XYZ file of C-alpha atoms in Angstrom:
347
model
C 33.739 75.946 140.980
C 36.052 78.797 140.690
C 37.010 80.490 137.618
C 40.035 82.863 137.473
C 40.028 83.829 133.908
C 37.854 85.339 131.840
C 37.558 86.289 127.983
C 35.794 89.747 127.795
C 34.496 91.982 124.757
C 32.214 95.121 124.805
C 28.774 94.730 124.316
C 26.037 97.470 124.454
C 23.443 97.273 127.011
C 20.542 96.916 124.778
C 22.133 93.698 123.044
C 23.479 92.360 126.714
C 20.207 90.144 127.393
C 20.461 88.700 123.652
C 23.977 88.011 123.869
C 23.780 86.282 127.242
C 20.712 83.954 126.198
C 22.798 82.976 122.943
C 25.505 81.871 124.832
C 23.487 80.137 127.721
C 22.480 77.743 124.943
C 25.931 77.323 123.520
C 27.432 76.617 126.638
C 30.479 78.978 126.126
C 32.738 80.631 128.540
C 32.437 84.584 128.327
C 32.121 87.899 129.998
C 30.929 91.061 129.026
C 32.381 94.689 129.794
C 29.012 96.573 130.336
C 30.521 99.826 130.927
C 30.459 101.980 127.949
C 34.008 102.811 126.694
C 33.748 106.861 127.950
C 32.831 105.435 131.538
C 35.510 102.777 132.003
C 37.453 103.230 135.113
C 34.966 105.221 137.120
C 35.519 103.712 139.671
C 36.474 100.322 137.807
C 35.419 98.043 135.097
C 32.197 95.796 135.494
C 31.473 92.349 133.965
C 28.790 90.072 133.676
C 30.403 86.496 133.403
C 28.817 82.966 132.313
C 30.594 79.896 133.344
C 30.521 76.377 131.463
C 28.120 75.105 134.097
C 25.683 78.066 133.377
C 26.587 79.788 136.565
C 26.027 83.616 136.258
C 28.340 86.200 138.119
C 28.681 90.125 138.416
C 31.929 91.248 139.011
C 33.129 94.723 139.483
C 36.654 96.257 140.357
C 36.869 98.936 142.908
C 39.647 100.984 144.001
C 42.047 99.233 146.334
C 41.058 101.355 149.586
C 37.354 100.667 148.550
C 38.115 96.866 148.293
C 39.530 96.710 151.745
C 36.583 98.574 153.303
C 34.102 96.481 151.108
C 35.668 93.319 152.226
C 34.860 94.378 155.739
C 31.367 95.377 154.912
C 30.560 91.997 153.468
C 31.947 90.277 156.623
C 29.625 92.396 158.962
C 26.644 92.489 157.199
C 26.764 88.312 156.031
C 26.103 89.134 152.368
C 24.955 85.464 151.621
C 21.450 84.401 150.640
C 19.900 81.396 149.030
C 20.365 82.640 145.450
C 23.226 84.639 145.623
C 26.288 85.770 147.737
C 29.180 88.436 147.847
C 32.722 87.789 147.960
C 36.192 89.602 147.094
C 38.349 87.436 144.843
C 41.854 88.110 144.125
C 44.169 87.933 141.086
C 41.350 87.538 138.424
C 42.559 87.722 135.072
C 40.581 89.739 132.080
C 41.315 89.535 128.399
C 39.267 92.421 127.157
C 38.629 92.908 123.410
C 37.462 96.005 121.917
C 37.506 95.739 117.970
C 40.957 94.405 117.237
C 42.365 96.027 120.541
C 43.184 93.313 123.382
C 43.781 94.410 126.868
C 44.874 92.070 129.658
C 44.486 92.987 133.113
C 44.949 91.059 136.711
C 42.852 92.675 139.220
C 41.123 91.740 142.565
C 37.503 92.224 142.397
C 34.031 91.727 144.276
C 32.153 89.121 142.824
C 28.275 88.259 143.056
C 27.809 84.536 142.464
C 23.902 83.758 141.386
C 23.125 80.065 142.126
C 19.686 79.882 140.455
C 19.144 77.698 137.306
C 15.660 79.526 136.895
C 15.870 81.441 133.470
C 13.203 84.132 134.464
C 15.191 84.890 137.697
C 18.612 85.273 135.724
C 17.229 87.335 133.408
C 15.713 89.651 136.277
C 19.467 89.251 137.891
C 21.053 90.302 134.668
C 18.792 93.377 134.431
C 19.444 94.632 137.931
C 23.064 94.191 137.584
C 23.142 96.049 134.145
C 21.319 99.109 136.066
C 23.696 98.903 139.156
C 26.806 98.832 136.935
C 25.734 101.896 135.298
C 25.062 103.793 138.636
C 28.215 102.740 140.226
C 30.364 104.110 137.068
C 28.955 107.575 138.321
C 29.881 107.430 142.153
C 32.854 108.951 143.469
C 31.999 108.097 147.386
C 32.133 104.764 149.163
C 29.267 105.580 151.094
C 27.071 106.006 147.920
C 28.617 102.474 146.877
C 26.899 101.030 150.111
C 23.462 102.620 149.406
C 23.517 101.096 145.895
C 24.708 97.628 147.277
C 21.885 97.778 149.978
C 19.366 98.703 147.071
C 20.640 96.023 144.857
C 20.546 93.474 147.748
C 16.737 94.274 148.576
C 15.845 94.040 144.804
C 17.680 90.733 144.053
C 15.654 89.338 147.112
C 12.191 90.161 145.508
C 10.187 87.198 144.646
C 6.972 88.756 143.265
C 6.097 89.988 139.810
C 4.264 93.378 139.203
C 2.840 92.552 135.870
C 1.929 94.879 133.076
C -0.728 96.726 134.859
C 1.973 97.568 137.628
C 4.429 98.680 135.017
C 1.701 100.917 133.221
C 0.565 102.364 136.500
C 4.109 103.007 137.856
C 4.732 104.761 134.466
C 1.985 107.022 134.729
C 2.946 107.799 138.556
C 6.385 108.702 137.468
C 5.056 110.883 134.489
C 3.112 112.931 137.175
C 6.046 113.570 139.503
C 7.954 114.714 136.607
C 5.069 117.308 135.664
C 5.719 118.893 139.002
C 7.626 122.347 138.977
C 8.879 121.584 142.328
C 10.260 118.030 141.766
C 10.931 117.415 145.394
C 7.589 118.228 146.287
C 6.161 115.695 143.711
C 8.297 112.954 144.802
C 7.662 113.596 148.420
C 4.042 113.373 147.772
C 4.201 110.145 146.035
C 3.195 107.776 148.588
C 5.376 105.364 150.475
C 3.317 102.215 150.228
C 1.452 100.438 147.586
C -1.491 99.930 149.862
C -2.199 103.727 150.229
C -5.711 104.706 148.951
C -4.262 107.503 146.816
C -1.117 107.983 144.791
C 0.140 111.402 145.724
C -0.809 112.930 149.093
C 0.723 116.542 150.455
C -0.466 118.751 152.916
C -2.595 120.860 150.378
C -3.906 118.144 147.902
C -4.426 114.428 146.941
C -3.970 113.113 143.491
C -4.934 109.719 142.275
C -3.225 108.906 138.881
C -5.207 106.561 136.633
C -3.979 105.395 133.204
C -5.111 103.050 130.181
C -3.844 101.708 126.900
C -7.231 101.852 125.512
C -8.975 104.748 123.716
C -11.757 104.761 126.040
C -11.222 106.966 129.260
C -12.439 104.350 131.765
C -10.526 103.528 135.333
C -11.027 101.256 138.266
C -11.687 102.480 141.513
C -11.588 100.868 144.895
C -14.083 101.019 147.529
C -11.777 103.227 149.696
C -11.272 105.574 146.763
C -14.949 105.784 146.028
C -15.866 106.169 149.840
C -13.201 108.760 150.535
C -13.759 111.553 152.914
C -11.147 114.420 152.898
C -11.400 117.936 153.401
C -8.398 118.449 150.966
C -8.901 119.094 147.369
C -8.553 115.708 145.584
C -8.190 114.902 141.942
C -7.513 112.337 139.378
C -5.021 112.692 136.656
C -6.229 110.476 133.733
C -3.876 109.253 131.279
C -4.180 107.686 127.984
C -0.979 105.720 126.935
C 0.438 104.694 123.568
C 3.298 102.151 123.204
C 6.079 103.177 121.228
C 9.603 101.799 120.320
C 11.012 105.302 120.569
C 9.155 105.945 123.672
C 10.405 106.052 127.366
C 10.369 103.387 130.044
C 9.902 103.564 133.939
C 13.736 103.640 134.111
C 14.104 106.599 131.674
C 11.328 108.438 133.656
C 13.273 107.856 136.932
C 16.451 108.958 135.566
C 14.965 112.574 134.412
C 13.470 112.579 137.897
C 17.033 112.199 139.482
C 18.450 115.014 137.063
C 15.970 117.525 138.073
C 16.528 116.558 141.745
C 20.359 116.835 140.947
C 20.991 113.721 142.833
C 19.962 110.212 142.930
C 16.737 109.271 145.061
C 17.551 105.743 146.539
C 14.098 105.732 148.006
C 12.331 106.309 144.523
C 14.247 103.540 142.977
C 13.348 101.122 145.837
C 9.830 101.649 145.479
C 10.142 101.408 141.711
C 11.669 97.926 142.477
C 9.207 96.864 145.003
C 6.274 97.650 142.352
C 7.875 96.091 139.447
C 9.376 93.123 141.353
C 10.873 90.476 139.051
C 9.544 92.165 135.987
C 12.660 94.594 135.139
C 13.058 93.149 131.972
C 9.385 93.811 130.922
C 9.617 97.113 132.401
C 12.841 97.993 130.513
C 11.045 96.772 127.046
C 7.755 98.709 127.773
C 7.949 102.305 126.440
C 5.209 105.149 126.052
C 5.079 108.046 124.018
C 5.376 111.266 126.143
C 3.862 113.719 123.657
C 0.935 111.201 123.557
C 0.351 110.914 127.157
C 0.652 114.789 127.605
C -1.868 115.699 124.719
C -4.302 113.088 126.433
C -3.965 114.104 130.130
C -6.934 115.343 131.600
C -7.612 115.937 135.307
C -10.878 115.710 137.168
C -12.175 116.751 140.454
C -12.619 113.364 142.054
C -15.586 114.330 144.112
C -17.719 115.213 141.286
C -17.000 111.702 139.098
C -20.087 109.423 138.970
C -19.214 106.922 141.542
C -21.881 104.560 142.895
C -23.262 105.236 146.365
C -22.988 101.834 148.154
C -23.089 102.153 152.166
C -24.274 98.541 153.082
C -21.962 97.570 155.754
C -22.069 94.086 154.716
C -20.262 94.782 151.734
C -16.624 94.888 152.750
C -14.912 95.686 149.582
C -15.514 96.151 145.764
C -13.992 97.603 142.794
C -15.716 99.453 139.867
C -14.720 100.420 136.269
C -16.064 104.133 135.835
C -16.411 105.888 132.564
C -15.263 109.377 132.784
C -14.503 110.532 129.023
C -17.544 112.736 129.189
C -17.249 114.334 132.376
C -16.173 117.847 132.934
C -12.417 118.122 133.376
C -10.564 120.840 135.148
C -8.738 123.548 133.154
C -5.021 122.707 133.140
C -4.415 126.385 133.717
C -5.794 125.828 137.193
C -2.746 124.064 138.108
C -0.111 126.106 136.583
C 0.997 127.090 139.904
C 2.000 123.352 140.334
C 2.455 121.773 137.291
C 4.257 122.179 134.128
C 2.466 121.974 130.811
C 4.537 119.033 129.787
C 7.563 117.197 131.275
C 11.117 118.744 130.590
C 13.504 116.189 129.194
C 17.351 116.478 129.626
C 19.531 114.799 127.256
């Protein structure tokens, strides 16, 4: 079915999922302007829309010249998949309410139609579109828009769920990247593959990041980590984490890294999506206290940790939990050339 008119009102991002869920159950026709008032028109308005048959659409209005180019981009790249597809729709009517003020506009726009009836996948799509809308409100080049579209498509097609362990580990890794005085070095050291033996690898050092939400500093190590042979200094950055409603989530940390870089790192955001998978909603809701993480960060020489010596060739793989609380840690001052005492947070 085709819907050409939408009743819209402003909703803050933090309430968006709650409002959508309410309207799913009430089967109402509605759309939400996600972009906050100060960002409207840069480059255009963006909406998440619900239809009476439970359909979900993401719509965004682009400048006319961008819209023409994007129509060609859709045709060339065949942006149609089993659970979503892109199109350009003409003369769509929006009635937008902000308090008592009503604005009526008619515009051509890009539409992403989602065809799934699975509630968890729909929540995942909503979370991704919210982040996508946030980012495209800040760009001023068409090539940047295409980069964001390509990233969105990759993330929309993910099938797996990362789980809480992946979210926690990712938060700790991003926290450690934020500690680097040279943010670009920290980000480039962050390994490109989930299958890599260690988390941060450079020409001068290796770092494995471990984290736990428990009070006891015990971490799991794989066979490849325990039996690692390297001539480079190799360290374990161990963090104790405390959940806090006023803390930061992985997206907050990624935004801070982008600010330090002075540019948005598409590769970093792609890896974040790959690690989290469909758990974007849970990742956004999982927040850890930065001060607690910094106060409870310890760095250990990995080669001095009490690992078991298992060299039987018949044992192909294993993982062991190692208690390192009472092991001698390295003084933080030793890494002052490389790391800040705590991450710098920009407003």
